[in-house]
Short mmCIF file of C-alpha atoms in Angstrom, two decimals:
data_model
loop_
_atom_site.label_atom_id
_atom_site.label_comp_id
_atom_site.label_asym_id
_atom_site.label_seq_id
_atom_site.Cartn_x
_atom_site.Cartn_y
_atom_site.Cartn_z
CA MET A 240 0.00 0.00 0.00
CA VAL A 241 1.30 3.47 -0.86
CA ALA A 242 0.16 5.12 2.36
CA GLY A 243 2.90 4.62 4.91
CA THR A 244 5.62 6.37 6.82
CA ALA A 245 8.01 6.28 3.87
CA GLY A 246 5.46 7.92 1.55
CA LYS A 247 4.66 10.52 4.19
CA LYS A 248 8.35 11.39 4.68
CA VAL A 249 8.92 11.76 0.92
CA GLY A 250 5.85 13.96 0.63
CA GLN A 251 6.96 16.12 3.56
CA LYS A 252 10.38 16.65 2.01
CA ILE A 253 8.79 17.75 -1.24
CA LEU A 254 6.15 19.98 0.28
CA GLY A 255 8.36 21.44 3.01
CA LYS A 256 6.39 23.68 5.35
CA ALA A 257 3.14 23.07 3.46
CA ALA A 258 3.34 19.41 4.49
CA LYS A 259 2.91 20.45 8.11
CA SER A 260 -0.44 22.16 7.48
CA SER A 261 -3.62 20.82 9.05
CA LEU A 262 -5.02 19.61 5.72
CA VAL A 263 -2.02 17.42 4.98
CA ARG A 264 -1.95 16.14 8.57
CA ARG A 265 -5.64 15.19 8.32
CA ALA A 266 -5.16 13.56 4.93
CA GLY A 267 -2.07 11.74 6.18
CA ALA A 268 0.07 9.86 3.76
CA GLY A 269 -2.53 10.14 0.98
CA ALA A 270 -1.84 13.84 0.50
CA ALA A 271 1.89 13.32 0.89
CA ALA A 272 1.81 10.67 -1.81
CA ALA A 273 -0.33 12.95 -3.97
CA ALA A 274 2.42 15.56 -3.86
CA THR A 275 4.90 13.11 -5.38
CA ALA A 276 2.40 12.10 -8.05
CA GLU A 277 3.24 15.15 -10.16
CA PHE A 278 6.50 13.48 -11.11
CA LEU A 279 5.04 10.13 -12.05
CA GLU A 280 2.55 9.28 -14.80
CA ASP A 281 0.37 6.23 -15.37
CA ASN A 282 1.26 4.67 -12.03
CA PRO A 283 -1.86 3.12 -10.47
CA TYR A 284 -0.60 3.57 -6.92
CA VAL A 285 0.14 7.25 -7.44
CA SER A 286 -3.16 7.78 -9.28
CA ALA A 287 -5.02 6.17 -6.38
CA ALA A 288 -3.19 8.35 -3.87
CA GLU A 289 -4.02 11.51 -5.86
CA GLY A 290 -7.66 10.49 -6.03
CA ALA A 291 -7.72 9.69 -2.33
CA ALA A 292 -6.25 13.08 -1.42
CA LEU A 293 -8.72 14.92 -3.62
CA GLY A 294 -11.62 12.81 -2.35
CA PHE A 295 -10.64 13.45 1.25
CA ALA A 296 -10.62 17.18 0.66
CA VAL A 297 -14.12 16.98 -0.84
CA ALA A 298 -15.92 14.37 1.26
CA GLY A 299 -13.68 13.22 4.10
CA PRO A 300 -12.74 9.56 4.67
CA VAL A 301 -15.53 8.20 2.45
CA GLY A 302 -14.43 10.54 -0.33
CA ALA A 303 -10.85 9.38 0.14
CA ALA A 304 -11.92 5.77 -0.43
CA ALA A 305 -13.98 6.66 -3.49
CA GLY A 306 -11.28 8.98 -4.85
CA GLY A 307 -8.67 6.27 -4.39
CA LEU A 308 -10.77 3.85 -6.42
CA VAL A 309 -11.36 6.41 -9.14
CA GLY A 310 -7.65 7.23 -9.25
CA TRP A 311 -6.82 3.55 -9.40
CA PHE A 312 -9.10 2.96 -12.38
CA MET A 313 -7.93 6.09 -14.18
CA ALA A 314 -4.71 4.26 -15.03
CA ASP A 315 -6.65 2.14 -17.62
CA GLY A 316 -5.51 -1.45 -17.87
CA GLU A 317 -5.11 -4.57 -15.80
CA ARG A 318 -4.24 -3.94 -12.18
CA ILE A 319 -3.88 -6.03 -9.05
CA ALA A 320 -5.64 -4.67 -5.98
CA PRO A 321 -2.96 -3.62 -3.45
CA CYS A 322 -5.38 -3.90 -0.51
CA ASP A 323 -9.02 -4.69 0.20
CA LEU A 324 -11.24 -2.19 -1.64
CA VAL A 325 -14.92 -1.28 -1.74
CA ALA A 326 -16.29 -0.04 -5.08
CA ILE A 327 -19.51 1.93 -5.56
CA PRO A 328 -21.26 3.25 -8.70
CA ALA A 329 -19.76 6.57 -9.77
CA TYR A 330 -23.18 8.20 -10.24
CA GLU A 331 -23.91 7.63 -6.53
CA MET A 332 -20.97 9.71 -5.31
CA ALA A 333 -23.37 12.55 -4.53
CA LEU A 334 -25.25 10.22 -2.14
CA LEU A 335 -22.07 9.71 -0.15
CA ARG A 336 -21.65 13.47 0.19
CA GLN A 337 -25.18 13.65 1.61
CA GLY A 338 -24.46 10.86 4.07
CA MET A 339 -26.64 8.25 2.32
CA ALA A 340 -25.55 4.71 1.53
CA PRO A 341 -25.07 3.68 -2.12
CA SER A 342 -27.48 1.15 -3.66
CA PHE A 343 -24.77 -1.51 -3.91
CA GLN A 344 -21.12 -2.00 -3.12
CA ILE A 345 -18.54 -4.42 -4.48
CA PHE A 346 -15.87 -5.80 -2.18
CA ILE A 347 -12.54 -6.33 -3.96
CA LYS A 348 -10.09 -8.59 -2.13
CA GLU A 349 -6.40 -7.79 -2.00
CA GLY A 350 -4.55 -9.42 -4.90
CA GLU A 351 -7.55 -9.65 -7.25
CA LEU A 352 -7.00 -8.68 -10.87
CA ILE A 353 -8.98 -5.61 -11.91
CA ALA A 354 -9.31 -5.31 -15.68
CA PRO A 355 -11.63 -3.29 -17.93
CA ILE A 356 -14.29 -5.48 -19.56
CA LEU A 357 -14.88 -3.14 -22.48
CA PRO A 358 -12.12 -1.11 -24.07
CA THR A 359 -11.93 2.34 -22.56
CA ALA A 360 -11.90 5.51 -24.67
CA ALA A 361 -8.14 5.80 -24.20
CA MET A 362 -7.61 2.23 -25.43
CA GLU A 363 -9.84 2.81 -28.49
CA ASN A 364 -8.07 6.07 -29.35
CA THR A 365 -4.65 4.45 -29.04
CA ALA A 366 -5.71 1.57 -31.31
CA ALA A 367 -7.13 4.01 -33.88
CA LEU A 368 -3.95 6.09 -33.87
CA ASN A 369 -1.79 3.00 -34.31
CA ALA A 370 -3.94 1.82 -37.24
CA VAL A 371 -3.66 5.22 -38.95
CA GLU A 372 0.08 5.32 -38.30
CA GLN A 373 0.52 1.87 -39.87
CA ALA A 374 -1.53 2.91 -42.91
CA VAL A 375 0.48 6.11 -43.41
CA ILE A 376 3.95 4.67 -42.91
CA THR A 377 5.30 3.21 -46.15
CA PRO A 378 7.81 0.39 -45.96
CA LYS A 379 11.42 1.51 -46.26
CA ARG A 380 12.91 0.85 -49.67
CA LYS A 381 16.03 -1.21 -50.05
CA LEU A 382 19.20 0.68 -50.91
CA SER A 383 20.42 0.45 -54.50
CA LYS A 384 23.88 -0.93 -55.26
CA TRP A 385 25.15 2.63 -55.86
CA GLN A 386 23.76 3.81 -52.51
CA LYS A 387 25.42 0.88 -50.74
CA TYR A 388 28.68 1.71 -52.54
CA MET A 389 28.43 5.38 -51.54
CA LYS A 390 27.72 4.48 -47.92
CA LYS A 391 31.07 2.74 -47.42
CA GLU A 392 33.80 5.09 -46.25
CA SER A 393 36.50 3.02 -47.95
CA ASN A 394 34.95 3.67 -51.39
CA LYS A 395 34.95 7.47 -51.03
CA ILE A 396 37.46 9.25 -53.26
CA ARG A 397 38.20 12.86 -52.28
CA PHE A 398 40.01 15.68 -54.03
CA LYS A 399 43.47 16.05 -52.51
CA SER A 400 44.21 19.59 -53.69
CA GLY A 401 42.68 22.57 -55.48
CA LYS A 402 39.58 24.53 -54.61
CA LYS A 403 37.54 21.30 -54.21
CA LYS A 404 40.00 19.81 -51.68
CA GLY A 405 38.23 17.45 -49.27
CA GLN A 406 35.06 17.14 -51.39
CA LEU A 407 33.97 13.87 -52.99
CA ASN A 408 35.22 13.18 -56.49
CA LEU A 409 31.99 11.68 -57.82
CA LYS A 410 33.36 11.24 -61.34
CA ALA A 411 36.25 9.06 -60.11
CA MET A 412 33.90 7.21 -57.75
CA GLY A 413 31.51 6.46 -60.64
CA VAL A 414 34.38 5.08 -62.72
CA GLN A 415 35.49 2.86 -59.82
CA TYR A 416 31.88 1.71 -59.20
CA ARG A 417 31.40 0.72 -62.88
CA LYS A 418 34.73 -1.15 -62.86
CA GLY A 419 33.45 -3.15 -59.91
CA GLY A 420 35.45 -1.41 -57.22
CA LYS A 421 38.79 -2.86 -58.40
#
């Protein structure tokens, strides 16, 4: 679980004096972990901590639990539950704020695999972009014999003097290429 003394210490170092405020103390390690989340992307633990910190600020401990779940699922993809979780329907979040119980809850045991059943919008967009990219990208052409010859440093003939000193002598290189490089 992300929330712990190590996460709290890292968060306090990052936030400095702000970490000692009453809000961060009330939120505990969730807010401290949320402070470090700015530096990490697509990490389910960090996303859950951010959601928990935001949820706590809005609706207290119940909001922290709901926000943690939302943050966890925002990472899109298969995840393993790091601890026991309780999931509720997202549209019933307002009920929690009013102190009412949701219509149903799902208990998720620690270690269970959480995977999206249907592809999420992010997954569909990524697949569409990859398909377009594959359609647009043309296969790379093979190099011609002349291009392969020109690529080798040992075949390059340069002017040794005059105003073209150091430049490639393409005429001499063409003669050598047609002779077969002998």
